[in-house]
JSON list of C-alpha atoms in Angstrom, two decimals:
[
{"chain": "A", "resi": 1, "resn": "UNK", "atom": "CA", "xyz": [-7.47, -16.38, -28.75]},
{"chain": "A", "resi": 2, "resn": "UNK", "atom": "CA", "xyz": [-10.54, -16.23, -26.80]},
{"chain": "A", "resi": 3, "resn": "UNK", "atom": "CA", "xyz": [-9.09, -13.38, -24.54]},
{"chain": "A", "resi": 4, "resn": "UNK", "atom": "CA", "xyz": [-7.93, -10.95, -27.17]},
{"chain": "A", "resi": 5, "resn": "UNK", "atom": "CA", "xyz": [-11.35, -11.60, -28.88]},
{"chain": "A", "resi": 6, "resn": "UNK", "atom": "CA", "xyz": [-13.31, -10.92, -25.38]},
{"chain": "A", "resi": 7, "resn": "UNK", "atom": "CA", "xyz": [-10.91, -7.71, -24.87]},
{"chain": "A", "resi": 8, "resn": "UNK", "atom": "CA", "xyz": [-11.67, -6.69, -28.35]},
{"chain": "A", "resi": 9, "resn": "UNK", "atom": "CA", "xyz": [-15.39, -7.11, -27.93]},
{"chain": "A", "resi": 10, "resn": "UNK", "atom": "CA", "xyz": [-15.42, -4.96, -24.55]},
{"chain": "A", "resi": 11, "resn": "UNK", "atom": "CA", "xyz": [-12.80, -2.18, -26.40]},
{"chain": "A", "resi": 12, "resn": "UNK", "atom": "CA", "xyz": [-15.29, -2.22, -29.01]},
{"chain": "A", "resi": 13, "resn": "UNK", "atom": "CA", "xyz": [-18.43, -1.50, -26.59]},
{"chain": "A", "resi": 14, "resn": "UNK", "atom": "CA", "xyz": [-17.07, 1.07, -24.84]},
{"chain": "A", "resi": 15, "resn": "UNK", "atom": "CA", "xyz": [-15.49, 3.17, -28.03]},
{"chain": "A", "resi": 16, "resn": "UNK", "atom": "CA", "xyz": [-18.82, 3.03, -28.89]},
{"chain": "A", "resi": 17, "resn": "UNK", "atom": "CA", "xyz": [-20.33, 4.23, -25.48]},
{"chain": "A", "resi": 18, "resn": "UNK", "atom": "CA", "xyz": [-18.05, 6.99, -25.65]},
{"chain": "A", "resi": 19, "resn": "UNK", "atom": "CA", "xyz": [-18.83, 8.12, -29.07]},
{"chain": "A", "resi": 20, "resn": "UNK", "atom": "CA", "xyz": [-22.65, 8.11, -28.30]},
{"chain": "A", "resi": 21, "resn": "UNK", "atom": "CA", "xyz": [-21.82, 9.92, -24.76]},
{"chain": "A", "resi": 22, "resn": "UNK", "atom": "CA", "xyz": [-19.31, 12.45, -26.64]},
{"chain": "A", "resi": 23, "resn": "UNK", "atom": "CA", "xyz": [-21.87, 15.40, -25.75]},
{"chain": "A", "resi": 24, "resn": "UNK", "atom": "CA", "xyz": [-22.07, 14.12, -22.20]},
{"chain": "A", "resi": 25, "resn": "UNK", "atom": "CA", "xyz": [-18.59, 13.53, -21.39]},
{"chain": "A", "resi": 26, "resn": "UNK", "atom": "CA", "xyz": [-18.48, 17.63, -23.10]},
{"chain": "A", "resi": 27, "resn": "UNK", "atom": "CA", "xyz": [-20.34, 18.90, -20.31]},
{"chain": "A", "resi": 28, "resn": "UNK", "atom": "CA", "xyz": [-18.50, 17.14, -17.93]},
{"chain": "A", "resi": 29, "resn": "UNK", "atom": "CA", "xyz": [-15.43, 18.37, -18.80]},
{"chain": "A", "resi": 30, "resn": "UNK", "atom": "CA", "xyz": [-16.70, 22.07, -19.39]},
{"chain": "A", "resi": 31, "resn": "UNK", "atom": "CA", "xyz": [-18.39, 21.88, -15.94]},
{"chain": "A", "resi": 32, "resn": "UNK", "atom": "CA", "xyz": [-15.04, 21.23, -14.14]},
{"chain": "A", "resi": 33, "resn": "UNK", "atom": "CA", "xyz": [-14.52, 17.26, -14.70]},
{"chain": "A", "resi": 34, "resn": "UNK", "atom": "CA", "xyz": [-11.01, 15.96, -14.38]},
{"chain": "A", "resi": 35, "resn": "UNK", "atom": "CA", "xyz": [-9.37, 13.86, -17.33]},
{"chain": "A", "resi": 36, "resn": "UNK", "atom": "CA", "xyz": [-8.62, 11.62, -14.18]},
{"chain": "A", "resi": 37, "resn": "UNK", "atom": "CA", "xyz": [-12.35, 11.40, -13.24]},
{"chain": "A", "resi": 38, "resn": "UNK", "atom": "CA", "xyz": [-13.58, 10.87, -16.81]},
{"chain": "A", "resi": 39, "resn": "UNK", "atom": "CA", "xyz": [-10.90, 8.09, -17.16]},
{"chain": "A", "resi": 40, "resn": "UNK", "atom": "CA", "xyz": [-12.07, 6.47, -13.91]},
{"chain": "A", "resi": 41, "resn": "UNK", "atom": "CA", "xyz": [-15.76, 6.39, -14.95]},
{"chain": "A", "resi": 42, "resn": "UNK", "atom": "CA", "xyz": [-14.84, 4.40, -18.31]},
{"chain": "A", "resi": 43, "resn": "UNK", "atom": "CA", "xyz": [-12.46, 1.79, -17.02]},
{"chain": "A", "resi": 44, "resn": "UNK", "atom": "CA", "xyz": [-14.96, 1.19, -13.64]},
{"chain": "A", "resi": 45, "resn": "UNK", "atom": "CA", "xyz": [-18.01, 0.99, -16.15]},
{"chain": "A", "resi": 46, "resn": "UNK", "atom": "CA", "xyz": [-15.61, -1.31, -18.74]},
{"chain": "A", "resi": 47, "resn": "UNK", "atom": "CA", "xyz": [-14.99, -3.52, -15.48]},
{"chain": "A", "resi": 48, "resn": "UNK", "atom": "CA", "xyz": [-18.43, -4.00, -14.50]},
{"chain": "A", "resi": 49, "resn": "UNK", "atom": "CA", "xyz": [-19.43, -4.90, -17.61]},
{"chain": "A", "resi": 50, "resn": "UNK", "atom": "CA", "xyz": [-16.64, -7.94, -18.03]},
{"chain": "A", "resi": 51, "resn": "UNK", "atom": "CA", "xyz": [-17.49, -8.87, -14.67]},
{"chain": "A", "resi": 52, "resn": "UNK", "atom": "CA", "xyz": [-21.35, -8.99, -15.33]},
{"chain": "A", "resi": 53, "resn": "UNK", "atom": "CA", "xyz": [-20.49, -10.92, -18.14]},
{"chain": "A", "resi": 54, "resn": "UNK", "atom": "CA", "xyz": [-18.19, -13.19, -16.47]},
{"chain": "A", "resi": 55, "resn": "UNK", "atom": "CA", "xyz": [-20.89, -13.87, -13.86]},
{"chain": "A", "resi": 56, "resn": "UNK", "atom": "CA", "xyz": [-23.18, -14.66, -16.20]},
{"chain": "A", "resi": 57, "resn": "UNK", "atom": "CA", "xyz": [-20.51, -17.15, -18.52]},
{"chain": "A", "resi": 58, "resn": "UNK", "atom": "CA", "xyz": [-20.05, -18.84, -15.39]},
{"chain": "A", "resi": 59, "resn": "UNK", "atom": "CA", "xyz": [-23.59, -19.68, -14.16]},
{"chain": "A", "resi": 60, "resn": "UNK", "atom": "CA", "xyz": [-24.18, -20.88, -17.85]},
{"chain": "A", "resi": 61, "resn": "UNK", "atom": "CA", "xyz": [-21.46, -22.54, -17.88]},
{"chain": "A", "resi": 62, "resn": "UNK", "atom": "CA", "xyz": [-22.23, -24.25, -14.91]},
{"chain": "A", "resi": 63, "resn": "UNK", "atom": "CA", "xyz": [-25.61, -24.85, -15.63]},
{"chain": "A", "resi": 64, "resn": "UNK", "atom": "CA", "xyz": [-24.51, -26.69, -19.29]},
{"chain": "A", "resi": 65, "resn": "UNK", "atom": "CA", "xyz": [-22.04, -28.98, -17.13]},
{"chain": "A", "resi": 66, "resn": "UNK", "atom": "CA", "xyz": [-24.29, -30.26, -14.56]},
{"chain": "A", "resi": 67, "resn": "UNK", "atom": "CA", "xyz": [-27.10, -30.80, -17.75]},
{"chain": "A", "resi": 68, "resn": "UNK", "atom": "CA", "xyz": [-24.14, -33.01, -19.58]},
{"chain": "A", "resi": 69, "resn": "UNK", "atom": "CA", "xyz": [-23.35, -34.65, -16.46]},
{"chain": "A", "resi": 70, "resn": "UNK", "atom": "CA", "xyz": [-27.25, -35.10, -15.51]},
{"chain": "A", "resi": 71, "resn": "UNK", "atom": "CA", "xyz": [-28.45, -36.76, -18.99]},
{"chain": "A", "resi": 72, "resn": "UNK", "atom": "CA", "xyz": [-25.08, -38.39, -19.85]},
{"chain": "A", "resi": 73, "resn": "UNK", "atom": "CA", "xyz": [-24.33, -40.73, -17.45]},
{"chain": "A", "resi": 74, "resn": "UNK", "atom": "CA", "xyz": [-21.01, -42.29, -17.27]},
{"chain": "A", "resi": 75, "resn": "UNK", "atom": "CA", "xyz": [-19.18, -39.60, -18.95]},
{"chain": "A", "resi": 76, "resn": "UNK", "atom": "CA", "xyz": [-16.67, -37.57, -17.66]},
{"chain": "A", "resi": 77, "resn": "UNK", "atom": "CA", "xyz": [-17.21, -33.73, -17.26]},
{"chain": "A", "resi": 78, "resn": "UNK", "atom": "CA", "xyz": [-15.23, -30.78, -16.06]},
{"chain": "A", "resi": 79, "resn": "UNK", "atom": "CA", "xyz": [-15.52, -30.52, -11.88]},
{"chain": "A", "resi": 80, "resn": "UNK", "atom": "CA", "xyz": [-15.53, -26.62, -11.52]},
{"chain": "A", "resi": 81, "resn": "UNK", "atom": "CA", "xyz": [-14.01, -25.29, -8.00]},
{"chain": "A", "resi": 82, "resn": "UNK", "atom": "CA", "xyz": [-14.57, -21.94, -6.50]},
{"chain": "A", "resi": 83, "resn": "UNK", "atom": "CA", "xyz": [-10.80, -21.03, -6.79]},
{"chain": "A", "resi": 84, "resn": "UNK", "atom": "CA", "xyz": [-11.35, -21.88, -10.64]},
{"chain": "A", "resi": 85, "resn": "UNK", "atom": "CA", "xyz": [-14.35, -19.84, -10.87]},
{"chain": "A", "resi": 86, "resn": "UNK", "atom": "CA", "xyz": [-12.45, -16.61, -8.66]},
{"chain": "A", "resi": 87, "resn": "UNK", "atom": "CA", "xyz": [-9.84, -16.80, -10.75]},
{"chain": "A", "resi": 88, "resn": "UNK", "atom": "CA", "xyz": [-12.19, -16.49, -14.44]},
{"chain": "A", "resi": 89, "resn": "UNK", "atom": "CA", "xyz": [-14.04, -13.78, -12.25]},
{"chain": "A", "resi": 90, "resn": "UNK", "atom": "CA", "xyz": [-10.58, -12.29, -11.95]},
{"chain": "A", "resi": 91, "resn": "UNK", "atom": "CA", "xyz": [-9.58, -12.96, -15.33]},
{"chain": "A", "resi": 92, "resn": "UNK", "atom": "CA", "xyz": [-12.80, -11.19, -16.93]},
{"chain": "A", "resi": 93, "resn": "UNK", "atom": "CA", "xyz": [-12.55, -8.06, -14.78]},
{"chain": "A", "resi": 94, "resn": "UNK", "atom": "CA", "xyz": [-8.48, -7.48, -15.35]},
{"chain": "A", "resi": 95, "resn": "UNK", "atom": "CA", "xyz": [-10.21, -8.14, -19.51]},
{"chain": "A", "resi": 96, "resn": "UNK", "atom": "CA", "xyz": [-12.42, -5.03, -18.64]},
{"chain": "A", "resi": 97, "resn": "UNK", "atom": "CA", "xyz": [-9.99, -3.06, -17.41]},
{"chain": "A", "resi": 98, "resn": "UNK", "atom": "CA", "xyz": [-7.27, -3.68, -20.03]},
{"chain": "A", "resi": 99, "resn": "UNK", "atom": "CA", "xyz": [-10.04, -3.14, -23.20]},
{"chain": "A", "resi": 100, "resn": "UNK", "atom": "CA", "xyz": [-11.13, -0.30, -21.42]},
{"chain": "A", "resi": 101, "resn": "UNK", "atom": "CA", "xyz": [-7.89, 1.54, -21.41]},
{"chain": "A", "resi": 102, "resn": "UNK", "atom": "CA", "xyz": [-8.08, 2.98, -24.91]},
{"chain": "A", "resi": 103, "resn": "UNK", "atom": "CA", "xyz": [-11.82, 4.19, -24.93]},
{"chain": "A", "resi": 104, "resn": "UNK", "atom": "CA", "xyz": [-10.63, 5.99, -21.41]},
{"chain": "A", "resi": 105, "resn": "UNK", "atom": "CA", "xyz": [-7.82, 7.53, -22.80]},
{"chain": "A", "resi": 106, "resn": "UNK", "atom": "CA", "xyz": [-10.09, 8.72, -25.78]},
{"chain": "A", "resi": 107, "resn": "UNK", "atom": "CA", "xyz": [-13.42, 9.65, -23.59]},
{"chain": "A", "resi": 108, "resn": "UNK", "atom": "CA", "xyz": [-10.47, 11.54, -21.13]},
{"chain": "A", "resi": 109, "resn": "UNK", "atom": "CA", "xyz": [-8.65, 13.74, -23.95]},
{"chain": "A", "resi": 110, "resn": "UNK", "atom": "CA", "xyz": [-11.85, 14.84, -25.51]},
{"chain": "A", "resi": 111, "resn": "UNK", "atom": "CA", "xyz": [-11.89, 18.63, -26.07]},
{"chain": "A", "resi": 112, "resn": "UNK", "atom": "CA", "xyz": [-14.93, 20.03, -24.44]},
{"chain": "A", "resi": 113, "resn": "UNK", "atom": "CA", "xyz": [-15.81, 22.34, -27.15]},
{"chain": "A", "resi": 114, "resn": "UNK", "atom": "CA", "xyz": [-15.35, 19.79, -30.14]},
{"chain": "A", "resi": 115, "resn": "UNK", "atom": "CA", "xyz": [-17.49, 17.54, -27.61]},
{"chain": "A", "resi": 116, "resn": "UNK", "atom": "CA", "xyz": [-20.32, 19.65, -27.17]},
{"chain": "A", "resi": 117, "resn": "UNK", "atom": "CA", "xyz": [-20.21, 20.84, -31.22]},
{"chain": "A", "resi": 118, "resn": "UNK", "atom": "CA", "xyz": [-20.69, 16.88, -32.39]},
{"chain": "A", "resi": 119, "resn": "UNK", "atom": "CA", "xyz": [-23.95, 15.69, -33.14]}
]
């Protein structure tokens, strides 16, 4: 539940990117861009914002286990391993990549002169 929630939540950030960056993405287009470049800038910028954010859940994460481990003594914790924390890494940038699919497609099929007329 967590995952479609997290995919949601970056789909959601990035339609909204695109809308704000309609004019942009306009001039790009009526300067020469390719649908396949536009569509490539999304989904990399989509990505590096999951993976930013997975970066950061994991050092808070870790930081809240070893404070439960530090003032609870006795109790058992999660141990976190690097192949655990590659494969969330992983996990939150194939999340970027998927929710940014749809705002790509969008940003990518926007007609340059219906671009540059919105505001």
């Amino acid at each position: 539940i967590s995952a479609i929630v997290g995919g949601l939540g970056v789909m959601n950030t990035m339609i909204m990117s695109v809308m704000e960056r309609r004019k942009e993405i306009g001039i790009l287009k009526a300067i020469g861009a390719t649908r396949k470049f536009i569509l490539k800038q999304i989904i990399i910028e989509s990505a590096l914002l999951s993976l930013i954010g997975g970066l950061l859940g994991l050092a808070i994460g870790q930081l809240g286990s070893w404070s439960i481990s530090y003032f609870s003594e006795g109790l058992a914790f999660a141990k976190t391993t690097p192949s655990l924390m590659i494969n969330a890494l992983i996990f939150a940038l194939a999340l970027g990549i998927v929710g940014g699919l749809y705002p790509a497609t969008m940003a990518s099929n926007l007609d340059p002169i219906e671009a540059l007329r919105y505001e």
